[in-house]
Amino acid sequence: MDRAIGRIAHEISERNQGLEDVCIFGVKRRGVPLATMLRDRIERFFDVRVPLGELDVTIHRDDLTDEDKRANAGQSDIPCPIQDKTVIIVDDVLYTGRTARAALETVFTFGRPRTVQFVALIDRGHRELPLRPDYVGKNVPTAKNETVRVLFGDSENEAGVYIFE
């Protein structure tokens, strides 16, 4: 996981010819720690502090009723104007593409970025929407009955990517 984050940090800098107009937004819940790790790595490598925010995509999800959306919606934290910026959306696992679509819609409620790029630590395939990440830590082919979990390490678990049936 550590090498993938370092590689993605370099790819982001190279692709954007620097980091002056870049903002990083983690998708709540599992994308936020990954976005934080990526931002910290960028700062360490390039001595640039990139704004870091959090996207709550609940209101734009297509698998919840309107009542559930209202009951579960949280707040997004957008620390900088995104007009004409490069917004990088970060999530832990890309599966059907529906969360990525909801994240795009959430971003556009806050303004019109110049470009939007997407980071997925794990791309497990099985897309239902025509979306793909700009930066991928690892492609992990899975069966539909499997679940992929990214753990960021705590007192009970070691950091890593785990596949469950």
Phi, psi and omega in degrees: 000319182298315178296319180297318179295319177298317179296316180297319178302315178294319180297320179297314180298315181295313183295327184261010182046050181115186188229014187298323184248030183256137172235141179245129179235122175273140176279123179297137006259313191285342179278341183293311179296325178294317178298322178296316178297319180294315178299317180295321178294319177299316180298318180294318182286319192243000179055042178231132178265105180273135178301140182237128179229179180231135179251122170262113187263006187308314186295338182256005179288146181257007180252011179238149174286163178301322179296316178295322178298313180296321183289329186253355184294136176246197181254140168273150177244106181248102190277357183208158174295141182255356179305125178061022176258167169265115179260127178248115178269132183239130174220159184284312184230131173256126183235267184280336183099355184290324176291322178298318178297316179297323178294320176300313179299321179297315180302314184289348173286345181257359180145188183242097178290159176294311176217158174234131177237156186233132177247131171231125177296318180234128172250111185260003178081198179067036182297138173253345178235152184280064180235145173214152183285150174281330182226130182231132174289311180200137171274126182232096178299133182225164170273156181296335181276001179264157178238138178249128177235134174256124177250135185262008176086127174207195184293337183257336187232146174275144177297138178166180179248130184233140178248128180240149175266000000 
